[in-house]
Amino acid sequence: MVALKPYTIVFSTMSVDGRIATETGFSKLSCEEDFELQHRLRAWADAVLVGANTAIKDDPSLTVRRAVGRNPLRVVIDAALKVPPTLEMFSVPGKGVIITTEDQSDDKISIYTERGISVIRAGEGSVDLRKALSALFDMGVRRLMVEGGGTTTYGLLRDGLVDELWLTVSPIIFGMGVQVINGNASLLRGLYLKSLRVLCGGWVHLRYGIIY
Ligand SMILES: NC(=O)c1ccc[n+]([C@@H]2O[C@H](COP(=O)([O-])OP(=O)(O)OC[C@H]3O[C@@H](n4cnc5c(N)ncnc54)[C@H](OP(=O)(O)O)[C@@H]3O)[C@@H](O)[C@H]2O)c1
């Protein structure tokens, strides 16, 4: 039987050279209209997902503030359970979810569940992303927004789990830093352009569908 998964849109704002953060962690790339699109997509989504590095480095709230709508579930992928339970994204009990592996002990998991954070165990050794998205679907998540970082986006694209890629190109060059799609093996995916829009007089927002 084919496991069902949420409709999944990746949203990232990157430099002209495809970076989402500098080596020192600078990642402020959005302009006001880009923030509005980001928050409208959060309001559309049942859940917003980030990787563990983004959760720790940026401590995002993942709430809807620049648009009208309800707050989504806030999900982090964290095989090693390294994210602190005190993160902003977990500030409302019942709204936070951690996706980890089946190897994690009940003791370690209880640190999160005691604070009202749900824990999904998917895969051994590393997180099985397909199982993870299927578990989110079973929790009622039909529309998923992914806000990076690059490692998370790469894994989801590699496993054929992304339906749309929304990229905003910011008028800046980093030269080095974290890549928007950050993997260590070749990943050949065709895209088709769904729309293109200039924001704030200099940023370019592109929406792609994926050809698998
Ligand atoms: N400009 C933007 O739009 C934007 C958006 C988001 C992030 N960022 C920046 O991007 C940087 C972080 O990106 P990143 O690529 O380093 O990391 P990331 O994708 O945020 O997190 C990577 C981590 O997530 C976990 N993970 C992801 N996929 C997994 C899988 N398939 N299986 C198991 N674990 C998985 C792993 O954590 P474990 O080690 O626990 O296994 C992995 O080390 C930050 O500097 C942030 O500021 C920028």
Short mmCIF file of C-alpha atoms and ligand atoms in Angstrom, two decimals:
data_model
loop_
_atom_site.label_atom_id
_atom_site.label_comp_id
_atom_site.label_asym_id
_atom_site.label_seq_id
_atom_site.Cartn_x
_atom_site.Cartn_y
_atom_site.Cartn_z
CA MET A 1 0.00 0.00 0.00
CA VAL A 2 1.33 3.49 -0.89
CA ALA A 3 1.70 5.66 2.23
CA LEU A 4 -0.11 8.98 2.01
CA LYS A 5 1.78 12.19 2.62
CA PRO A 6 0.94 15.89 2.93
CA TYR A 7 1.15 18.21 -0.08
CA THR A 8 4.60 19.69 0.52
CA ILE A 9 5.95 23.13 -0.40
CA VAL A 10 9.52 24.18 0.36
CA PHE A 11 9.99 27.91 0.96
CA SER A 12 13.52 29.37 0.99
CA THR A 13 15.05 32.78 0.50
CA MET A 14 18.56 32.58 -0.95
CA SER A 15 21.40 34.72 -2.24
CA VAL A 16 22.06 34.97 -6.00
CA ASP A 17 24.67 32.21 -5.55
CA GLY A 18 22.18 29.85 -3.91
CA ARG A 19 23.16 30.27 -0.23
CA ILE A 20 20.74 30.59 2.68
CA ALA A 21 23.30 31.58 5.32
CA THR A 22 26.91 32.78 5.47
CA GLU A 23 29.60 30.76 7.21
CA THR A 24 29.13 32.93 10.28
CA GLY A 25 25.37 32.30 10.35
CA PHE A 26 24.05 35.54 8.81
CA SER A 27 20.77 34.64 7.11
CA LYS A 28 18.68 37.83 6.94
CA LEU A 29 17.78 37.73 3.27
CA SER A 30 14.06 38.55 3.10
CA CYS A 31 12.36 41.84 2.31
CA GLU A 32 8.93 42.83 3.63
CA GLU A 33 6.92 41.37 0.71
CA ASP A 34 8.88 38.13 1.00
CA PHE A 35 8.03 37.93 4.72
CA GLU A 36 4.36 38.42 3.79
CA LEU A 37 4.50 35.50 1.33
CA GLN A 38 6.26 33.38 3.95
CA HIS A 39 3.63 34.11 6.57
CA ARG A 40 0.75 33.54 4.13
CA LEU A 41 2.22 30.14 3.35
CA ARG A 42 2.50 29.40 7.09
CA ALA A 43 -1.19 30.29 7.42
CA TRP A 44 -2.01 27.92 4.51
CA ALA A 45 -0.07 25.06 6.10
CA ASP A 46 -1.26 22.61 8.73
CA ALA A 47 2.38 22.21 9.79
CA VAL A 48 5.72 23.96 9.20
CA LEU A 49 8.87 21.83 9.27
CA VAL A 50 12.55 22.78 9.78
CA GLY A 51 15.80 20.86 10.28
CA ALA A 52 17.53 20.69 13.66
CA ASN A 53 20.29 23.15 12.66
CA THR A 54 17.80 25.82 11.65
CA ALA A 55 15.80 25.28 14.84
CA ILE A 56 18.93 25.71 16.97
CA LYS A 57 20.67 28.51 15.04
CA ASP A 58 17.64 30.68 14.26
CA ASP A 59 15.23 29.68 17.06
CA PRO A 60 12.25 30.61 14.82
CA SER A 61 8.73 30.85 16.26
CA LEU A 62 7.20 29.55 12.97
CA THR A 63 3.99 31.42 13.81
CA VAL A 64 1.77 33.57 11.57
CA ARG A 65 2.31 37.26 12.30
CA ARG A 66 2.48 39.13 8.98
CA ALA A 67 -0.68 37.54 7.57
CA VAL A 68 -4.13 36.54 8.78
CA GLY A 69 -4.57 32.91 9.76
CA ARG A 70 -4.08 30.32 12.43
CA ASN A 71 -0.71 29.05 13.58
CA PRO A 72 0.43 25.71 12.12
CA LEU A 73 1.97 22.81 14.02
CA ARG A 74 5.74 23.40 14.31
CA VAL A 75 7.87 20.40 13.42
CA VAL A 76 11.61 19.74 13.63
CA ILE A 77 13.61 16.81 12.24
CA ASP A 78 16.21 15.84 14.80
CA ALA A 79 17.69 12.33 14.66
CA ALA A 80 20.07 13.01 17.58
CA LEU A 81 17.54 14.82 19.82
CA LYS A 82 19.86 17.79 20.13
CA VAL A 83 17.22 20.54 20.06
CA PRO A 84 16.46 22.05 23.47
CA PRO A 85 12.79 21.77 24.55
CA THR A 86 12.92 25.49 25.43
CA LEU A 87 12.94 26.62 21.76
CA GLU A 88 10.42 29.27 20.65
CA MET A 89 8.74 26.76 18.31
CA PHE A 90 7.73 24.69 21.37
CA SER A 91 6.40 27.63 23.39
CA VAL A 92 2.75 26.47 23.06
CA PRO A 93 2.11 22.95 24.45
CA GLY A 94 0.43 20.69 21.90
CA LYS A 95 1.78 22.63 18.91
CA GLY A 96 5.34 21.27 18.69
CA VAL A 97 6.46 18.02 17.06
CA ILE A 98 9.90 16.37 16.94
CA ILE A 99 10.67 13.74 14.33
CA THR A 100 13.46 11.43 15.47
CA THR A 101 14.56 7.82 15.05
CA GLU A 102 13.39 4.58 16.67
CA ASP A 103 16.79 4.35 18.42
CA GLN A 104 16.04 7.09 20.93
CA SER A 105 15.29 5.98 24.49
CA ASP A 106 11.96 6.59 26.24
CA ASP A 107 13.85 8.58 28.90
CA LYS A 108 15.25 11.02 26.35
CA ILE A 109 11.89 11.35 24.63
CA SER A 110 10.07 12.06 27.91
CA ILE A 111 12.06 15.34 28.24
CA TYR A 112 9.95 16.56 25.30
CA THR A 113 6.64 14.82 25.87
CA GLU A 114 6.49 16.18 29.46
CA ARG A 115 6.36 19.66 27.92
CA GLY A 116 3.54 18.82 25.52
CA ILE A 117 5.79 18.22 22.49
CA SER A 118 4.73 15.25 20.33
CA VAL A 119 7.45 12.85 19.21
CA ILE A 120 7.38 10.79 16.00
CA ARG A 121 9.88 7.95 15.66
CA ALA A 122 10.60 7.13 12.01
CA GLY A 123 13.52 5.02 10.83
CA GLU A 124 16.60 3.54 12.46
CA GLY A 125 20.00 5.29 12.40
CA SER A 126 18.64 8.22 10.43
CA VAL A 127 15.15 9.62 10.03
CA ASP A 128 13.08 7.91 7.32
CA LEU A 129 11.55 11.00 5.75
CA ARG A 130 8.80 9.12 3.89
CA LYS A 131 7.65 7.46 7.12
CA ALA A 132 7.91 10.80 8.90
CA LEU A 133 5.65 12.58 6.41
CA SER A 134 3.24 9.67 6.46
CA ALA A 135 3.08 9.95 10.28
CA LEU A 136 2.34 13.68 9.94
CA PHE A 137 -0.44 12.81 7.48
CA ASP A 138 -1.87 10.40 10.07
CA MET A 139 -1.86 13.30 12.57
CA GLY A 140 -4.10 15.26 10.18
CA VAL A 141 -1.43 17.26 8.33
CA ARG A 142 -2.55 17.63 4.71
CA ARG A 143 -0.52 20.74 3.82
CA LEU A 144 3.12 20.96 4.84
CA MET A 145 5.46 23.93 4.49
CA VAL A 146 9.21 23.30 4.78
CA GLU A 147 11.44 26.23 5.77
CA GLY A 148 14.82 24.52 5.33
CA GLY A 149 17.63 24.45 5.97
CA GLY A 150 19.53 23.09 3.03
CA THR A 151 20.13 19.60 4.43
CA THR A 152 16.45 19.08 5.11
CA THR A 153 15.41 20.37 1.68
CA TYR A 154 17.97 18.09 0.02
CA GLY A 155 16.69 15.00 1.88
CA LEU A 156 13.07 15.69 0.99
CA LEU A 157 13.90 16.29 -2.70
CA ARG A 158 16.12 13.18 -2.80
CA ASP A 159 13.24 11.07 -1.49
CA GLY A 160 10.72 12.55 -3.93
CA LEU A 161 8.60 14.16 -1.21
CA VAL A 162 8.47 17.79 -2.40
CA ASP A 163 5.57 18.99 -4.56
CA GLU A 164 6.61 22.63 -5.03
CA LEU A 165 9.78 24.64 -4.51
CA TRP A 166 9.27 28.34 -3.75
CA LEU A 167 12.51 30.30 -3.93
CA THR A 168 13.06 33.98 -3.40
CA VAL A 169 16.34 35.28 -4.82
CA SER A 170 17.72 38.14 -2.76
CA PRO A 171 19.99 40.71 -4.49
CA ILE A 172 23.15 39.69 -2.62
CA ILE A 173 26.12 37.35 -3.17
CA PHE A 174 27.66 35.36 -0.31
CA GLY A 175 30.42 33.44 -2.13
CA MET A 176 30.47 30.82 0.65
CA GLY A 177 27.96 29.47 3.14
CA VAL A 178 25.08 26.99 3.50
CA GLN A 179 23.59 25.93 0.19
CA VAL A 180 19.83 26.09 -0.32
CA ILE A 181 19.94 22.41 -1.34
CA ASN A 182 22.76 20.95 0.71
CA GLY A 183 23.65 17.33 -0.02
CA ASN A 184 26.62 15.13 -0.70
CA ALA A 185 25.39 13.08 -3.65
CA SER A 186 24.20 14.02 -7.09
CA LEU A 187 20.55 15.01 -7.26
CA LEU A 188 19.14 15.49 -10.72
CA ARG A 189 15.62 16.93 -10.72
CA GLY A 190 13.82 18.74 -13.50
CA LEU A 191 11.65 21.71 -12.53
CA TYR A 192 8.90 23.59 -14.30
CA LEU A 193 8.22 27.23 -13.63
CA LYS A 194 4.74 27.92 -12.23
CA SER A 195 5.12 31.64 -11.57
CA LEU A 196 7.59 34.48 -11.19
CA ARG A 197 7.20 37.80 -9.39
CA VAL A 198 9.46 40.73 -8.53
CA LEU A 199 9.23 41.75 -4.86
CA CYS A 200 10.32 44.99 -3.17
CA GLY A 201 11.79 46.27 -6.45
CA GLY A 202 14.73 43.80 -6.47
CA TRP A 203 13.95 40.37 -5.03
CA VAL A 204 12.63 37.66 -7.41
CA HIS A 205 10.11 35.08 -6.18
CA LEU A 206 9.99 31.85 -8.22
CA ARG A 207 7.59 28.94 -7.85
CA TYR A 208 8.54 25.60 -9.34
CA GLY A 209 6.86 22.24 -9.66
CA ILE A 210 9.13 19.18 -9.53
CA ILE A 211 9.45 16.59 -12.29
CA TYR A 212 10.26 13.24 -10.67
N1 LIG B 1 17.47 32.00 4.25
C1 LIG B 1 16.57 31.08 4.53
O1 LIG B 1 15.47 31.05 3.94
C2 LIG B 1 16.90 30.02 5.55
C3 LIG B 1 15.89 29.13 5.94
C4 LIG B 1 16.20 28.13 6.85
C5 LIG B 1 17.49 28.00 7.34
N2 LIG B 1 18.44 28.87 6.99
C6 LIG B 1 19.82 28.70 7.50
O2 LIG B 1 20.27 27.41 7.14
C7 LIG B 1 21.20 26.95 8.11
C8 LIG B 1 20.84 25.51 8.50
O3 LIG B 1 20.82 24.68 7.38
P1 LIG B 1 21.53 23.24 7.39
O4 LIG B 1 21.52 22.71 6.01
O5 LIG B 1 22.83 23.38 8.09
O6 LIG B 1 20.64 22.38 8.37
P2 LIG B 1 19.08 21.98 8.56
O7 LIG B 1 18.51 21.39 7.34
O8 LIG B 1 18.37 23.09 9.22
O9 LIG B 1 19.25 20.86 9.68
C9 LIG B 1 20.01 19.71 9.39
C10 LIG B 1 19.80 18.72 10.51
O10 LIG B 1 18.44 18.33 10.55
C11 LIG B 1 18.37 16.96 10.80
N3 LIG B 1 17.91 16.27 9.59
C12 LIG B 1 17.54 16.81 8.42
N4 LIG B 1 17.20 15.85 7.53
C13 LIG B 1 17.36 14.70 8.17
C14 LIG B 1 17.19 13.34 7.79
N5 LIG B 1 16.78 12.96 6.58
N6 LIG B 1 17.45 12.39 8.68
C15 LIG B 1 17.88 12.74 9.90
N7 LIG B 1 18.05 13.98 10.33
C16 LIG B 1 17.81 14.95 9.46
C17 LIG B 1 19.78 16.50 11.14
O11 LIG B 1 19.91 16.72 12.54
P3 LIG B 1 20.61 15.69 13.52
O12 LIG B 1 22.02 16.11 13.53
O13 LIG B 1 19.92 15.87 14.82
O14 LIG B 1 20.47 14.33 12.98
C18 LIG B 1 20.61 17.47 10.35
O15 LIG B 1 21.90 17.65 10.89
C19 LIG B 1 21.12 27.90 9.27
O16 LIG B 1 22.29 28.71 9.25
C20 LIG B 1 19.91 28.76 8.98
O17 LIG B 1 20.05 30.08 9.42
C21 LIG B 1 18.17 29.89 6.10
#
